[in-house]
mmCIF file of C-alpha atoms in Angstrom:
data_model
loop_
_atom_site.group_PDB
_atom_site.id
_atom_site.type_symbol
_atom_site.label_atom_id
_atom_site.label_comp_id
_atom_site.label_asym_id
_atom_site.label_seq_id
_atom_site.Cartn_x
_atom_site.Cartn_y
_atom_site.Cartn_z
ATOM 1 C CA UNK A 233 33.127 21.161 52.044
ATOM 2 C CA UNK A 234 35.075 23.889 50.072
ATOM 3 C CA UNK A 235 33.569 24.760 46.634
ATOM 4 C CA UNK A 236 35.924 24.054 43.455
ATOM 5 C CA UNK A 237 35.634 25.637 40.245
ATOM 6 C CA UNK A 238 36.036 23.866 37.210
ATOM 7 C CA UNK A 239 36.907 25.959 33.924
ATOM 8 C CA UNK A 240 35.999 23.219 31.297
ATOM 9 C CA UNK A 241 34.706 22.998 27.852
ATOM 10 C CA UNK A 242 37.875 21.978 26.485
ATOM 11 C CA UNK A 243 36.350 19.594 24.586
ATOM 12 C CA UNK A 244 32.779 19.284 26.985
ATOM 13 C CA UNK A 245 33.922 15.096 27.275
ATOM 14 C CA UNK A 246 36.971 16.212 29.342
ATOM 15 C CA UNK A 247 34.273 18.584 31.234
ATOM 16 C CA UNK A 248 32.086 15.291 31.960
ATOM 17 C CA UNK A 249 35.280 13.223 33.083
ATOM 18 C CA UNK A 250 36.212 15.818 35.379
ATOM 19 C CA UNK A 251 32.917 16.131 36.907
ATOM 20 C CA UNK A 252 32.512 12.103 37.312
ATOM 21 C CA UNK A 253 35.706 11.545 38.703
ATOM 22 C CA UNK A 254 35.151 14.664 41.183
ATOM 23 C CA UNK A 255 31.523 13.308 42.230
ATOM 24 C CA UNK A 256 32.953 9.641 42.695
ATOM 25 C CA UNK A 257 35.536 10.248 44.719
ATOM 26 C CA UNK A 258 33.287 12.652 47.043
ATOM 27 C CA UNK A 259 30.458 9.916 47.613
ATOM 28 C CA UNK A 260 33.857 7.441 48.370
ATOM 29 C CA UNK A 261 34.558 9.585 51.168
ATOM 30 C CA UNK A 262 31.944 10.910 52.294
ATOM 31 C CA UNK A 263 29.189 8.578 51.616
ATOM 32 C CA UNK A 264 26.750 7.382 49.298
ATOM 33 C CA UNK A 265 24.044 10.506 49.418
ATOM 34 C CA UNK A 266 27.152 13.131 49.076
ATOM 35 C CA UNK A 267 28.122 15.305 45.731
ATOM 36 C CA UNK A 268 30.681 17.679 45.403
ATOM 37 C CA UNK A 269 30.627 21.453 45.815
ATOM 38 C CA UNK A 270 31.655 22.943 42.018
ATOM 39 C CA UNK A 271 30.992 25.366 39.615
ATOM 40 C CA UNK A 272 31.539 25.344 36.109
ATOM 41 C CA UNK A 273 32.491 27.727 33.494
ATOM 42 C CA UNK A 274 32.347 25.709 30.530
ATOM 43 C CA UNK A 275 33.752 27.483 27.787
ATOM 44 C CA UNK A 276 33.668 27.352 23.549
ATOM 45 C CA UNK A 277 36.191 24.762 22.645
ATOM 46 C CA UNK A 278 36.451 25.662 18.734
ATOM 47 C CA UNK A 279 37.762 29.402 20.099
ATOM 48 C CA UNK A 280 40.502 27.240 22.006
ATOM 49 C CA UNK A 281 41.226 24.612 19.475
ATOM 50 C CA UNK A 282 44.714 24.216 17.614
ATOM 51 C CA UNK A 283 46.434 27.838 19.184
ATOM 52 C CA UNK A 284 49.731 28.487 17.553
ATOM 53 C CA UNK A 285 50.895 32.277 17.478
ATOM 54 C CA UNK A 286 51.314 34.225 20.011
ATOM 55 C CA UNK A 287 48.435 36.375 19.466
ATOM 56 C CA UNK A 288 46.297 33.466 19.884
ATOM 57 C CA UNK A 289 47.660 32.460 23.015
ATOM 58 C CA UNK A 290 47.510 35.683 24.439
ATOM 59 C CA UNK A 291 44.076 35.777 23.524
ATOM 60 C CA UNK A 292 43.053 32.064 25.502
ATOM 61 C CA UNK A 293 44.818 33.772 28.497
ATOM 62 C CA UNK A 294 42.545 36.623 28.437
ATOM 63 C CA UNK A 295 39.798 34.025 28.330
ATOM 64 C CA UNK A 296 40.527 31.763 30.630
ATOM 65 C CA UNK A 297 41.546 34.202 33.195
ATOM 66 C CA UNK A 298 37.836 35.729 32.768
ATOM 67 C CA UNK A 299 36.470 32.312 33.243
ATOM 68 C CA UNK A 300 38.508 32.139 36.535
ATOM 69 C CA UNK A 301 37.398 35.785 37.753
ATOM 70 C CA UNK A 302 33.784 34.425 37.444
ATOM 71 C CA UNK A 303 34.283 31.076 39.144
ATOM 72 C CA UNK A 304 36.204 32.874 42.233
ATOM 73 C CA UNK A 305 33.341 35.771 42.189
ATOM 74 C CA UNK A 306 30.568 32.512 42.197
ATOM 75 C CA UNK A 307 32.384 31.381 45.223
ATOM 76 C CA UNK A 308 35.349 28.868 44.057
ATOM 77 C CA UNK A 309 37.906 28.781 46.449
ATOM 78 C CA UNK A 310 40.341 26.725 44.482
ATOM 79 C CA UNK A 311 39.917 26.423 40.492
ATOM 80 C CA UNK A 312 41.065 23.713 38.186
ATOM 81 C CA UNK A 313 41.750 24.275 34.686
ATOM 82 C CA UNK A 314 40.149 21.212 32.516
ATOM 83 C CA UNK A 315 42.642 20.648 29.674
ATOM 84 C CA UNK A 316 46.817 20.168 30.300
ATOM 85 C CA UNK A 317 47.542 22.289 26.881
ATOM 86 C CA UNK A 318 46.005 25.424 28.540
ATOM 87 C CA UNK A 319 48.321 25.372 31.703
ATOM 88 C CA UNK A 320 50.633 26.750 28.978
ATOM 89 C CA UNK A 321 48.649 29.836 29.882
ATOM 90 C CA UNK A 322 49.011 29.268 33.500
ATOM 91 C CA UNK A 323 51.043 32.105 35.106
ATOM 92 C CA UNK A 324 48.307 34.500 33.161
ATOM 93 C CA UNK A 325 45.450 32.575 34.702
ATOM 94 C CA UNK A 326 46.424 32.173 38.288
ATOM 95 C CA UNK A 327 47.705 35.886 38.432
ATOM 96 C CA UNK A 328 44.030 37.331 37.474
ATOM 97 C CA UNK A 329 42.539 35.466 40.350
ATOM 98 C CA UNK A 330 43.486 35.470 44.804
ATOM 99 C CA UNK A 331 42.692 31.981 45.042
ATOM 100 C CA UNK A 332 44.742 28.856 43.956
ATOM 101 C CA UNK A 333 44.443 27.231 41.180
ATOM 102 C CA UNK A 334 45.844 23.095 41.070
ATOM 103 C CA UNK A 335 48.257 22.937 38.537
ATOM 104 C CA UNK A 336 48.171 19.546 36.730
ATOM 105 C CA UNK A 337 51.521 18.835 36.396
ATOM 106 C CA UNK A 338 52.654 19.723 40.078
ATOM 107 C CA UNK A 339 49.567 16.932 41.025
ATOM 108 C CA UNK A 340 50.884 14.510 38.391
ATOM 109 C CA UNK A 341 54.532 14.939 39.481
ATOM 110 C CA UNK A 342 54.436 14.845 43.210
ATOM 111 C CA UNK A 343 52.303 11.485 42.703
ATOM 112 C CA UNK A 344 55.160 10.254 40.387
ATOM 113 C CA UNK A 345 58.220 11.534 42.806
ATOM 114 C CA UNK A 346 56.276 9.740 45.252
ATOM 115 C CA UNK A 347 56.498 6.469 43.886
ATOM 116 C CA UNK A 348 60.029 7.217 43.070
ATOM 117 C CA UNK A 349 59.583 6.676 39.058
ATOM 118 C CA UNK A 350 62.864 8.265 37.961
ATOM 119 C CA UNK A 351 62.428 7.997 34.102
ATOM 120 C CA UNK A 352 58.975 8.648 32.626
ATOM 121 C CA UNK A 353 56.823 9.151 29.217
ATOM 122 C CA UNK A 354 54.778 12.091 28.245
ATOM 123 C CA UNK A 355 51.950 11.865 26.279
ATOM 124 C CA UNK A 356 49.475 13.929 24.581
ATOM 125 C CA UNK A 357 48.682 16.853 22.148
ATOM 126 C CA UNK A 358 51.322 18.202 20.079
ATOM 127 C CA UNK A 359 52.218 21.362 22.275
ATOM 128 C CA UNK A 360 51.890 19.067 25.467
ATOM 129 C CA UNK A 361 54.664 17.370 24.094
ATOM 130 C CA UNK A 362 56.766 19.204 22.372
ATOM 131 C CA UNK A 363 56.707 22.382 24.672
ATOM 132 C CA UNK A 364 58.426 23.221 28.156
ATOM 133 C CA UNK A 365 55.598 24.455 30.421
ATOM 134 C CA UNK A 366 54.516 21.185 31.294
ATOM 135 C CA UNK A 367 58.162 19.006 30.898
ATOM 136 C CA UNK A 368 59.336 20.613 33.517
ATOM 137 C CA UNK A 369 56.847 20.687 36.338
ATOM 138 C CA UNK A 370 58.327 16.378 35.916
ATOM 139 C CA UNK A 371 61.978 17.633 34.855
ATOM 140 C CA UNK A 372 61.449 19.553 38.224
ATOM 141 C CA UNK A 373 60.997 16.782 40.208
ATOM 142 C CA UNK A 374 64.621 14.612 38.903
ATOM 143 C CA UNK A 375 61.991 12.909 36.581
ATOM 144 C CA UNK A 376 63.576 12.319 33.850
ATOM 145 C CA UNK A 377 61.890 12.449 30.408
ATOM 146 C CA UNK A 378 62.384 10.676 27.253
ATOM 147 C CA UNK A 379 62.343 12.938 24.202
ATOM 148 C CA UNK A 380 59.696 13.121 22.352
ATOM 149 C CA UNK A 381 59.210 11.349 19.064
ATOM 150 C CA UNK A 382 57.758 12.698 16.421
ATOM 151 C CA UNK A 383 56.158 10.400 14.736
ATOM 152 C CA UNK A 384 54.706 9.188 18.058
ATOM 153 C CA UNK A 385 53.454 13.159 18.231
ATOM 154 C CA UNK A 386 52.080 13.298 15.003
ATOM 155 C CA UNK A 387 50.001 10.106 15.717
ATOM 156 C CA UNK A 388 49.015 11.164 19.392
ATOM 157 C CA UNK A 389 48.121 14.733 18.029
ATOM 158 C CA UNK A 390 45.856 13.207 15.249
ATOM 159 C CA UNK A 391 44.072 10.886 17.273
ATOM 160 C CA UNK A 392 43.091 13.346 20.034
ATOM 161 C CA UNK A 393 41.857 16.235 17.146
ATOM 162 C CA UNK A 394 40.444 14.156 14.704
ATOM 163 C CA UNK A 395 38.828 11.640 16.734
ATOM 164 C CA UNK A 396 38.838 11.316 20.493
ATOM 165 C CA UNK A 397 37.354 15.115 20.647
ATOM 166 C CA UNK A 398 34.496 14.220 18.463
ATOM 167 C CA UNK A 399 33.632 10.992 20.863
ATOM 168 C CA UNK A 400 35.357 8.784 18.430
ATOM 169 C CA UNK A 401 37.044 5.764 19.451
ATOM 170 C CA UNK A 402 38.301 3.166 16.918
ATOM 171 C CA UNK A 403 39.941 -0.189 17.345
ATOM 172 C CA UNK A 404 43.091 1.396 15.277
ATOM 173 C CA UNK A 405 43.593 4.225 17.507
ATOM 174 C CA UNK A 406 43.638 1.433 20.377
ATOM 175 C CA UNK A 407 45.888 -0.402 18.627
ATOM 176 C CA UNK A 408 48.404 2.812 17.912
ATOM 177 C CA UNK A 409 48.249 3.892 21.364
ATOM 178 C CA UNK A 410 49.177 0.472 22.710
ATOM 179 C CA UNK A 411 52.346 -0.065 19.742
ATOM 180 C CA UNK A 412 53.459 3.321 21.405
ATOM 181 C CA UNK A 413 53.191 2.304 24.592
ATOM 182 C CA UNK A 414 54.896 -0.774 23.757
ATOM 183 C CA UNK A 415 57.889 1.228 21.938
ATOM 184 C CA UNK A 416 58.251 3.751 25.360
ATOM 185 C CA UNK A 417 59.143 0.913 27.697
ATOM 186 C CA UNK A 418 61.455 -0.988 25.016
ATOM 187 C CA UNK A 419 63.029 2.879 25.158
ATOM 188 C CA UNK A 420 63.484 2.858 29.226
ATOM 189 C CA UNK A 421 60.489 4.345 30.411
ATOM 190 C CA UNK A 422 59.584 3.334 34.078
ATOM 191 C CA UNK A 423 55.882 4.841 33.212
ATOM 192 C CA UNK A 424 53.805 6.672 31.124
ATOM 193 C CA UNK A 425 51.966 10.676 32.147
ATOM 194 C CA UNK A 426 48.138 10.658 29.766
ATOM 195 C CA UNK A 427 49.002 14.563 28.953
ATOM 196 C CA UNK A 428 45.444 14.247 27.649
ATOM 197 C CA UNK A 429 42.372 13.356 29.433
ATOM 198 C CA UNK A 430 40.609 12.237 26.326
ATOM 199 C CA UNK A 431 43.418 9.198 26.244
ATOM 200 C CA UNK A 432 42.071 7.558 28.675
ATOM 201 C CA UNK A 433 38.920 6.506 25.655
ATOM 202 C CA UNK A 434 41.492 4.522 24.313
ATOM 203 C CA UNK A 435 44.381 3.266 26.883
ATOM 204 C CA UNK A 436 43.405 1.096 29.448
ATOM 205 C CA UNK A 437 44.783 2.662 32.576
ATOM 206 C CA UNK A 438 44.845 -0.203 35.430
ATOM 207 C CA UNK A 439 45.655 -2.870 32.647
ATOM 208 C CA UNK A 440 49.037 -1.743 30.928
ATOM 209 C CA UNK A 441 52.377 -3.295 30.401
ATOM 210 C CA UNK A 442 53.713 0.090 31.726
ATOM 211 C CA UNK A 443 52.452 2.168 34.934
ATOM 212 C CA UNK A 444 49.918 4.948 33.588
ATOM 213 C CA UNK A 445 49.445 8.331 35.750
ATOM 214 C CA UNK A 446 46.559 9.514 34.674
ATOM 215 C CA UNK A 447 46.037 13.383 34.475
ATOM 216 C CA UNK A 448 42.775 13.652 34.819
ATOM 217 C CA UNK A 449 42.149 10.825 37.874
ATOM 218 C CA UNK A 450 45.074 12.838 40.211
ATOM 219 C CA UNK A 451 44.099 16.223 39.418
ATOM 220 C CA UNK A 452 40.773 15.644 40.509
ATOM 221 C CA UNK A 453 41.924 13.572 43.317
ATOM 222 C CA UNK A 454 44.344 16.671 44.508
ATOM 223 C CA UNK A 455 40.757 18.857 43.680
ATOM 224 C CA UNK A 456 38.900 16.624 46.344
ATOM 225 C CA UNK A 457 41.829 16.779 48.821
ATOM 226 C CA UNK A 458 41.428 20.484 49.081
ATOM 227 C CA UNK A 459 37.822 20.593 49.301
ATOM 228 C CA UNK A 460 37.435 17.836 52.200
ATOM 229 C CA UNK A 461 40.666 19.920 53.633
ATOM 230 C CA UNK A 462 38.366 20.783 56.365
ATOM 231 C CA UNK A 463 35.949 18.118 56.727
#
């Protein structure tokens, strides 16, 4: 089994998710006795929280790409990065280290391409959806993507800061996510991306009236691919 690394912290319940998801899908495959092969470099969310400027992006790429340094020197030989906004830093990260790292939206793409969705939903924090850097890994991929709304983003953005970060969940927030939902297919959307991994707290992902690709469940799916690679 190949050893991943996992650079996580961003918040610690995405860390968890990652690691469960990982773990599960090992003992599937390989049996009930088996865990995975990982390291983690679990880093201080509140230094990584809310980036805007430049400067402070510049600054999470000089963090993150020390975070991968140390996972590839531990042994990694592929790395994940545990949050979607922080592949906006991407190109910084994967150039600081000689071993891959998964991007999330190539996984979440490919999986969507593959079940020939054509017109999708993106959802998640503020610069997940308003920014490029993950719109078009899809875009990429002749999936097309509904504009974002921003009421819809100011909603998403304050349920994942204000509450599904601090281990929140409310029957309100369940009850926003699903009138969005609701709204994206009356709009033409074939299926929903969870730009978030904390969204899956609150949206039911095998029980929705649209198709949900969860981040989180095929990026760590692709991360167990490359580790059983040789098995």
């Amino acid at each position: 089994m190949r050893k991943i690394g996992l650079i996580g912290g961003m918040s610690w319940y995405s860390t968890r998710t990652y690691y469960e998801h990982i773990n599960r899908l090992v003992q599937a495959r390989l049996g009930p006795g088996s865990s995975a092969s990982m390291v983690i470099e679990s880093l201080d969310f509140a230094q990584l929280s809310r980036l805007s400027s430049a400067e402070e992006w510049a600054r999470a790429a000089k963090v993150l790409a020390g975070a991968a340094k140390r996972l590839e020197k531990a042994g990694a030989t592929a790395i994940l990065i545990g949050a979607n906004s922080m592949h906006k830093v991407y190109a910084e990260v994967a150039s600081a280290v000689d071993v891959p790292i998964i991007h999330i939206a190539e996984c979440v793409a490919e999986r969507m391409a593959g079940a020939g969705v054509k017109k999708a939903a993106l959802i998640g924090t503020r610069n997940v959806m308003l920014e490029s850097f993950y719109r078009q890994k899809l875009i990429a991929r002749d999936i097309e993507l509904l504009p974002p709304e921003l009421p819809f983003v100011e909603t998403l953005d304050r349920i994942i800061y204000d509450e599904l970060l601090l281990g929140k969940v409310t029957r309100q927030a369940e009850r926003e996510l699903k009138t969005i939902l609701t709204n994206l297919e009356q709009d033409g959307a074939e299926a929903v991306v969870l730009g978030c991994t904390e969204l899956e707290m609150v949206v039911d992902v095998d029980a929705n009236v649209l198709p949900i690709y969860d981040c989180t469940r095929i990026h760590a799916e692709a991360a167990v691919d490359w580790m059983l690679a040789d098995a």
